[in-house]
mmCIF file of C-alpha atoms in Angstrom:
data_model
loop_
_atom_site.group_PDB
_atom_site.id
_atom_site.type_symbol
_atom_site.label_atom_id
_atom_site.label_comp_id
_atom_site.label_asym_id
_atom_site.label_seq_id
_atom_site.Cartn_x
_atom_site.Cartn_y
_atom_site.Cartn_z
ATOM 1 C CA UNK A 273 2.676 8.793 7.720
ATOM 2 C CA UNK A 274 1.140 7.538 4.757
ATOM 3 C CA UNK A 275 0.826 9.415 1.355
ATOM 4 C CA UNK A 276 -1.752 7.590 0.361
ATOM 5 C CA UNK A 277 -4.152 5.162 1.517
ATOM 6 C CA UNK A 278 -3.595 1.462 0.396
ATOM 7 C CA UNK A 279 -4.291 -2.278 2.216
ATOM 8 C CA UNK A 280 -0.399 -1.200 3.259
ATOM 9 C CA UNK A 281 -1.373 1.387 5.942
ATOM 10 C CA UNK A 282 -3.228 -1.004 7.463
ATOM 11 C CA UNK A 283 -0.606 -3.487 7.544
ATOM 12 C CA UNK A 284 1.870 -1.375 8.748
ATOM 13 C CA UNK A 285 -0.196 -0.431 11.957
ATOM 14 C CA UNK A 286 -0.533 -3.840 12.742
ATOM 15 C CA UNK A 287 2.746 -4.695 11.512
ATOM 16 C CA UNK A 288 4.426 -1.806 13.681
ATOM 17 C CA UNK A 289 2.286 -3.519 16.548
ATOM 18 C CA UNK A 290 3.578 -6.938 16.292
ATOM 19 C CA UNK A 291 7.054 -5.411 16.385
ATOM 20 C CA UNK A 292 6.132 -3.657 19.303
ATOM 21 C CA UNK A 293 5.005 -6.669 21.034
ATOM 22 C CA UNK A 294 8.436 -8.552 19.749
ATOM 23 C CA UNK A 295 10.776 -6.012 21.306
ATOM 24 C CA UNK A 296 8.740 -5.913 24.800
ATOM 25 C CA UNK A 297 8.952 -9.777 24.539
ATOM 26 C CA UNK A 298 12.751 -9.591 23.926
ATOM 27 C CA UNK A 299 13.458 -7.046 26.393
ATOM 28 C CA UNK A 300 11.399 -8.936 29.263
ATOM 29 C CA UNK A 301 14.719 -11.266 29.337
ATOM 30 C CA UNK A 302 14.798 -14.748 30.823
ATOM 31 C CA UNK A 303 13.341 -13.946 34.527
ATOM 32 C CA UNK A 304 10.094 -13.837 33.491
ATOM 33 C CA UNK A 305 7.179 -15.990 34.040
ATOM 34 C CA UNK A 306 6.400 -18.493 31.026
ATOM 35 C CA UNK A 307 2.816 -17.178 31.524
ATOM 36 C CA UNK A 308 3.435 -13.457 30.776
ATOM 37 C CA UNK A 309 5.974 -14.427 28.070
ATOM 38 C CA UNK A 310 3.028 -16.565 26.267
ATOM 39 C CA UNK A 311 0.327 -14.050 26.483
ATOM 40 C CA UNK A 312 3.254 -11.291 24.956
ATOM 41 C CA UNK A 313 3.831 -13.749 22.336
ATOM 42 C CA UNK A 314 0.197 -14.590 21.397
ATOM 43 C CA UNK A 315 -0.349 -10.749 21.316
ATOM 44 C CA UNK A 316 2.111 -10.519 19.010
ATOM 45 C CA UNK A 317 0.665 -13.131 16.951
ATOM 46 C CA UNK A 318 -2.610 -11.814 17.234
ATOM 47 C CA UNK A 319 -1.169 -8.780 15.617
ATOM 48 C CA UNK A 320 0.673 -10.489 12.865
ATOM 49 C CA UNK A 321 -2.259 -12.543 11.686
ATOM 50 C CA UNK A 322 -3.819 -9.170 11.459
ATOM 51 C CA UNK A 323 -1.177 -7.795 9.583
ATOM 52 C CA UNK A 324 -1.298 -11.270 7.380
ATOM 53 C CA UNK A 325 -5.206 -10.570 6.814
ATOM 54 C CA UNK A 326 -4.300 -6.156 6.127
ATOM 55 C CA UNK A 327 -2.803 -7.896 2.847
ATOM 56 C CA UNK A 328 -1.425 -10.891 1.683
ATOM 57 C CA UNK A 329 2.468 -9.889 2.100
ATOM 58 C CA UNK A 330 2.252 -9.519 5.903
ATOM 59 C CA UNK A 331 3.454 -12.971 5.397
ATOM 60 C CA UNK A 332 6.946 -11.731 5.049
ATOM 61 C CA UNK A 333 7.143 -10.540 8.865
ATOM 62 C CA UNK A 334 6.795 -14.453 9.223
ATOM 63 C CA UNK A 335 10.032 -15.193 6.722
ATOM 64 C CA UNK A 336 11.760 -12.025 8.888
ATOM 65 C CA UNK A 337 10.842 -13.994 12.763
ATOM 66 C CA UNK A 338 12.635 -16.883 11.000
ATOM 67 C CA UNK A 339 15.781 -14.621 10.122
ATOM 68 C CA UNK A 340 15.726 -13.278 13.509
ATOM 69 C CA UNK A 341 15.936 -16.576 14.900
ATOM 70 C CA UNK A 342 18.618 -17.123 13.115
ATOM 71 C CA UNK A 343 20.702 -14.353 13.843
ATOM 72 C CA UNK A 344 19.694 -14.470 17.146
ATOM 73 C CA UNK A 345 22.192 -14.893 20.255
ATOM 74 C CA UNK A 346 20.064 -16.983 22.272
ATOM 75 C CA UNK A 347 18.282 -19.539 19.238
ATOM 76 C CA UNK A 348 15.915 -21.057 21.385
ATOM 77 C CA UNK A 349 14.549 -18.894 22.975
ATOM 78 C CA UNK A 350 13.849 -16.598 20.207
ATOM 79 C CA UNK A 351 12.763 -19.910 17.780
ATOM 80 C CA UNK A 352 10.092 -20.512 20.952
ATOM 81 C CA UNK A 353 9.118 -16.893 22.124
ATOM 82 C CA UNK A 354 9.863 -15.032 18.895
ATOM 83 C CA UNK A 355 8.321 -17.246 16.316
ATOM 84 C CA UNK A 356 6.506 -20.405 17.062
ATOM 85 C CA UNK A 357 3.993 -19.203 19.783
ATOM 86 C CA UNK A 358 3.356 -16.055 17.348
ATOM 87 C CA UNK A 359 3.340 -18.013 14.493
ATOM 88 C CA UNK A 360 0.611 -20.531 15.535
ATOM 89 C CA UNK A 361 -1.519 -17.122 17.038
ATOM 90 C CA UNK A 362 -0.845 -16.072 13.758
ATOM 91 C CA UNK A 363 -2.188 -18.826 11.976
ATOM 92 C CA UNK A 364 -4.994 -19.125 14.001
ATOM 93 C CA UNK A 365 -6.043 -15.948 13.579
ATOM 94 C CA UNK A 366 -5.211 -16.050 9.656
ATOM 95 C CA UNK A 367 -7.093 -19.626 9.532
ATOM 96 C CA UNK A 368 -10.587 -17.964 8.417
ATOM 97 C CA UNK A 369 -8.926 -16.369 5.303
ATOM 98 C CA UNK A 370 -6.676 -19.975 4.420
ATOM 99 C CA UNK A 371 -9.966 -21.790 4.153
ATOM 100 C CA UNK A 372 -11.864 -19.464 2.249
ATOM 101 C CA UNK A 373 -8.924 -19.640 -0.132
ATOM 102 C CA UNK A 374 -8.955 -23.119 0.069
ATOM 103 C CA UNK A 375 -12.249 -23.543 -0.732
ATOM 104 C CA UNK A 376 -11.784 -20.920 -3.821
ATOM 105 C CA UNK A 377 -8.455 -22.611 -4.964
ATOM 106 C CA UNK A 378 -6.792 -19.889 -3.901
ATOM 107 C CA UNK A 379 -7.508 -17.896 -6.496
ATOM 108 C CA UNK A 380 -7.895 -14.592 -4.351
ATOM 109 C CA UNK A 381 -4.224 -15.037 -3.263
ATOM 110 C CA UNK A 382 -3.083 -16.364 -7.246
ATOM 111 C CA UNK A 383 -4.562 -13.096 -8.459
ATOM 112 C CA UNK A 384 -2.714 -10.788 -5.570
ATOM 113 C CA UNK A 385 0.565 -12.672 -6.453
ATOM 114 C CA UNK A 386 0.379 -11.760 -10.174
ATOM 115 C CA UNK A 387 1.237 -8.431 -9.119
ATOM 116 C CA UNK A 388 4.254 -9.523 -7.846
ATOM 117 C CA UNK A 389 5.447 -12.276 -10.466
ATOM 118 C CA UNK A 390 3.753 -11.036 -13.573
ATOM 119 C CA UNK A 391 0.090 -12.376 -15.857
ATOM 120 C CA UNK A 392 2.570 -15.645 -16.569
ATOM 121 C CA UNK A 393 3.955 -16.115 -12.943
ATOM 122 C CA UNK A 394 7.491 -16.524 -14.674
ATOM 123 C CA UNK A 395 8.193 -12.593 -15.468
ATOM 124 C CA UNK A 396 10.860 -11.117 -13.215
ATOM 125 C CA UNK A 397 10.178 -9.735 -10.125
ATOM 126 C CA UNK A 398 9.403 -5.560 -10.759
ATOM 127 C CA UNK A 399 11.682 -4.904 -7.630
ATOM 128 C CA UNK A 400 11.876 -0.866 -8.591
ATOM 129 C CA UNK A 401 8.020 -0.680 -8.798
ATOM 130 C CA UNK A 402 7.734 -2.898 -5.373
ATOM 131 C CA UNK A 403 9.987 -0.162 -3.924
ATOM 132 C CA UNK A 404 8.701 3.176 -5.020
ATOM 133 C CA UNK A 405 5.095 1.835 -4.167
ATOM 134 C CA UNK A 406 6.716 1.328 -0.580
ATOM 135 C CA UNK A 407 8.118 4.662 -0.522
ATOM 136 C CA UNK A 408 5.177 6.488 -1.686
ATOM 137 C CA UNK A 409 3.181 4.834 1.056
ATOM 138 C CA UNK A 410 5.639 4.993 3.917
ATOM 139 C CA UNK A 411 7.075 8.540 3.011
ATOM 140 C CA UNK A 412 10.538 8.931 1.671
ATOM 141 C CA UNK A 413 11.963 9.694 5.088
ATOM 142 C CA UNK A 414 10.159 7.038 6.942
ATOM 143 C CA UNK A 415 11.615 4.183 4.362
ATOM 144 C CA UNK A 416 14.999 5.691 4.561
ATOM 145 C CA UNK A 417 15.352 5.274 8.018
ATOM 146 C CA UNK A 418 13.582 1.466 7.920
ATOM 147 C CA UNK A 419 16.683 1.113 5.223
ATOM 148 C CA UNK A 420 19.558 2.503 7.443
ATOM 149 C CA UNK A 421 18.039 0.999 10.577
ATOM 150 C CA UNK A 422 17.737 -2.549 8.957
ATOM 151 C CA UNK A 423 21.367 -2.366 7.586
ATOM 152 C CA UNK A 424 22.576 -2.245 11.382
ATOM 153 C CA UNK A 425 20.691 -5.128 12.243
ATOM 154 C CA UNK A 426 22.058 -7.607 9.617
ATOM 155 C CA UNK A 427 25.933 -6.262 9.846
ATOM 156 C CA UNK A 428 26.103 -7.964 13.082
ATOM 157 C CA UNK A 429 24.348 -10.749 15.225
ATOM 158 C CA UNK A 430 20.274 -9.068 16.797
ATOM 159 C CA UNK A 431 20.433 -9.085 20.201
ATOM 160 C CA UNK A 432 16.510 -7.104 20.885
ATOM 161 C CA UNK A 433 17.647 -6.727 24.720
ATOM 162 C CA UNK A 434 20.884 -4.875 23.524
ATOM 163 C CA UNK A 435 19.093 -2.894 20.530
ATOM 164 C CA UNK A 436 16.649 -1.749 23.726
ATOM 165 C CA UNK A 437 19.516 -1.111 25.990
ATOM 166 C CA UNK A 438 20.856 1.342 23.491
ATOM 167 C CA UNK A 439 17.517 3.062 22.451
ATOM 168 C CA UNK A 440 17.223 3.708 26.257
ATOM 169 C CA UNK A 441 20.721 5.087 26.259
ATOM 170 C CA UNK A 442 19.889 7.390 23.599
ATOM 171 C CA UNK A 443 16.980 8.511 25.701
ATOM 172 C CA UNK A 444 13.998 7.189 22.669
#
């Protein structure tokens, strides 16, 4: 678990819940009624929105979903049920924060992004500092496991149903 309590902790919870719903959605296959797919996609989107409300970097989950669509074997299905519907639901959940930032000229967001890009906005990304922070929050073993698992997804095209079947074969 978490070594220290930071905004990363609730973000991790909601990120994990998002992924759980997205994996369930992917495992459903094409035979499920659209209403059930829609409920699960919207639920995933609500969790994505909560991820983004927990910490602004939670928006990176949306970019991860875009990458998934690009690597998915059934891109059309993934574009609708894994990306478009959850992203729309996430936007609805996140909208109050977006409107608040719009009214405040994005002061809150720009303050947070200075942690990534530096005060001037021109400094290079502090990758090692970021990775060290992630190891501290997730714990070294969980972080190493995430890196190992992620490596396998990008080594070949990703098919969530295949991943789920392989996981079941392993008894997980």
